[in-house]
Amino acid sequence: MNKKREITLPLLLAKSLTLVLMCTLLLFLWDASAEKSKAKEQMKKETANEQKAAKKETAAVQTAAKKIPVKKHSETKNTVIKQPAKMVSPGDADTIYLTFDDGPTRTTGKLLDLLEKHHVKASFFMLEPGIKKYQDEVKRIDKDGHSLGLHGVSHSPKLFYRSPETVTGEMKTAQAALRSVTGVRSSLVRTPYGSKPLLTAAEKKALTASGFIYWDWNVDSDDWKYKDKNVANEVYKQIERQKKNFPRQPIVVLMHDRAGSLSSVDTLLTKLKNKGYQFKTVNEHLKPVQFR
């Protein structure tokens, strides 16, 4: 009997120890789960606060912009938010609309110097962060008689094209920033990477309902991927091809406000002016060139 008790006692101790370890493990897992849930809730709360703060900041910019009087502009300036009932043709293939996306940047001043040198007016589709950071450059774009357009805020397809509300929301934020800097309320927009295939029918409808006019292009310089020496020649070839195939359509050239494009712009403008091309800027009275 003593031998039986000697065997049973260690067994009971082992079982008790196992039970204690299991309880400890369960408590640890429960505590970890609770901490994870708590962290998740905290992250959720912080995200909501950030979104609320961003919304408040945007509203503040728009409110401030409304207090700034809108300037009167000539044909090439953008003062009308409501789309005209009747738009006129932008011209034929002897007319070039040179457009620059993604600015303003630290090299915008040099780009403006080149345009001034060649006596050419262009159209700038600008991002809200750049508008706020390079205000002197934005004011000069306006002062030099170029056309002011909007390119949104994020330049991220995932963020910009989430819904009709995000599309119009980014454009309104950029619009408010531009107006706060220049007094100009532009209705001209270009969506990131163009309207096709990312811009949905619902998003197009929302842009139109908000008074925006979106522009695409029919000549893409690809200046972001070519070396300087190649861009001017490639663009010129595309322009000549476009003119031959679609003689009744104006030529809208997409370029980017970047340091790497400066020498290409200089070479291209020299070549095009020698060939007798005319340069104009987009405005709210023209029928826009859009992807089909």
PDB file of N, CA, C and O in Angstrom, residues 52 86 96 142 161 168 177 180 187 196 212 221 242 261 278 286:
ATOM      1  N   LYS A  52     -10.091  62.718 -39.746  1.00  0.00           N
ATOM      2  CA  LYS A  52     -10.858  63.868 -39.289  1.00  0.00           C
ATOM      3  C   LYS A  52     -10.032  65.146 -39.392  1.00  0.00           C
ATOM      4  O   LYS A  52     -10.524  66.199 -39.825  1.00  0.00           O
ATOM      5  N   LYS A  86     -21.868  75.938 -74.774  1.00  0.00           N
ATOM      6  CA  LYS A  86     -21.307  75.593 -76.065  1.00  0.00           C
ATOM      7  C   LYS A  86     -19.799  75.804 -76.045  1.00  0.00           C
ATOM      8  O   LYS A  86     -19.312  76.865 -75.684  1.00  0.00           O
ATOM      9  N   ILE A  96      -0.639  73.547 -81.497  1.00  0.00           N
ATOM     10  CA  ILE A  96      -0.095  72.669 -80.454  1.00  0.00           C
ATOM     11  C   ILE A  96      -0.415  73.233 -79.080  1.00  0.00           C
ATOM     12  O   ILE A  96      -0.203  74.424 -78.811  1.00  0.00           O
ATOM     13  N   ASP A 142       1.070  82.119 -63.544  1.00  0.00           N
ATOM     14  CA  ASP A 142      -0.114  82.947 -63.773  1.00  0.00           C
ATOM     15  C   ASP A 142       0.269  84.285 -64.404  1.00  0.00           C
ATOM     16  O   ASP A 142      -0.320  84.713 -65.403  1.00  0.00           O
ATOM     17  N   TYR A 161      -8.537  57.178 -57.360  1.00  0.00           N
ATOM     18  CA  TYR A 161      -9.661  56.544 -58.053  1.00  0.00           C
ATOM     19  C   TYR A 161     -10.496  55.623 -57.168  1.00  0.00           C
ATOM     20  O   TYR A 161     -11.136  54.704 -57.669  1.00  0.00           O
ATOM     21  N   THR A 168     -13.357  63.918 -57.074  1.00  0.00           N
ATOM     22  CA  THR A 168     -13.745  65.336 -56.989  1.00  0.00           C
ATOM     23  C   THR A 168     -13.131  65.995 -55.756  1.00  0.00           C
ATOM     24  O   THR A 168     -12.791  67.184 -55.792  1.00  0.00           O
ATOM     25  N   ALA A 177      -6.380  75.303 -53.060  1.00  0.00           N
ATOM     26  CA  ALA A 177      -4.989  75.716 -52.847  1.00  0.00           C
ATOM     27  C   ALA A 177      -4.550  76.706 -53.916  1.00  0.00           C
ATOM     28  O   ALA A 177      -3.903  77.724 -53.613  1.00  0.00           O
ATOM     29  N   SER A 180      -6.139  80.038 -53.312  1.00  0.00           N
ATOM     30  CA  SER A 180      -5.571  80.741 -52.158  1.00  0.00           C
ATOM     31  C   SER A 180      -4.241  81.404 -52.510  1.00  0.00           C
ATOM     32  O   SER A 180      -3.867  82.416 -51.913  1.00  0.00           O
ATOM     33  N   SER A 187     -11.178  75.465 -63.473  1.00  0.00           N
ATOM     34  CA  SER A 187     -12.056  74.300 -63.662  1.00  0.00           C
ATOM     35  C   SER A 187     -11.398  73.247 -64.551  1.00  0.00           C
ATOM     36  O   SER A 187     -11.984  72.223 -64.854  1.00  0.00           O
ATOM     37  N   LYS A 196      -8.214  57.215 -69.185  1.00  0.00           N
ATOM     38  CA  LYS A 196      -8.440  55.829 -69.617  1.00  0.00           C
ATOM     39  C   LYS A 196      -7.255  54.962 -69.235  1.00  0.00           C
ATOM     40  O   LYS A 196      -6.111  55.344 -69.478  1.00  0.00           O
ATOM     41  N   PHE A 212     -15.964  70.602 -63.371  1.00  0.00           N
ATOM     42  CA  PHE A 212     -14.612  70.397 -63.882  1.00  0.00           C
ATOM     43  C   PHE A 212     -14.625  69.923 -65.339  1.00  0.00           C
ATOM     44  O   PHE A 212     -15.546  69.232 -65.766  1.00  0.00           O
ATOM     45  N   SER A 221       5.010  62.391 -74.597  1.00  0.00           N
ATOM     46  CA  SER A 221       6.459  62.537 -74.739  1.00  0.00           C
ATOM     47  C   SER A 221       7.244  61.399 -74.083  1.00  0.00           C
ATOM     48  O   SER A 221       8.375  61.122 -74.456  1.00  0.00           O
ATOM     49  N   GLN A 242       0.698  62.433 -86.016  1.00  0.00           N
ATOM     50  CA  GLN A 242      -0.640  62.864 -85.604  1.00  0.00           C
ATOM     51  C   GLN A 242      -1.235  63.831 -86.626  1.00  0.00           C
ATOM     52  O   GLN A 242      -2.410  63.741 -86.987  1.00  0.00           O
ATOM     53  N   SER A 261      13.608  67.149 -68.299  1.00  0.00           N
ATOM     54  CA  SER A 261      12.933  67.500 -69.553  1.00  0.00           C
ATOM     55  C   SER A 261      13.363  68.844 -70.119  1.00  0.00           C
ATOM     56  O   SER A 261      12.983  69.197 -71.236  1.00  0.00           O
ATOM     57  N   GLN A 278       1.801  76.675 -84.404  1.00  0.00           N
ATOM     58  CA  GLN A 278       1.244  77.681 -83.502  1.00  0.00           C
ATOM     59  C   GLN A 278       1.060  77.061 -82.118  1.00  0.00           C
ATOM     60  O   GLN A 278       0.731  75.874 -82.008  1.00  0.00           O
ATOM     61  N   LEU A 286     -12.905  75.802 -74.569  1.00  0.00           N
ATOM     62  CA  LEU A 286     -12.543  74.880 -75.635  1.00  0.00           C
ATOM     63  C   LEU A 286     -13.119  73.486 -75.394  1.00  0.00           C
ATOM     64  O   LEU A 286     -13.240  73.045 -74.256  1.00  0.00           O
TER      65      LEU A 286
END
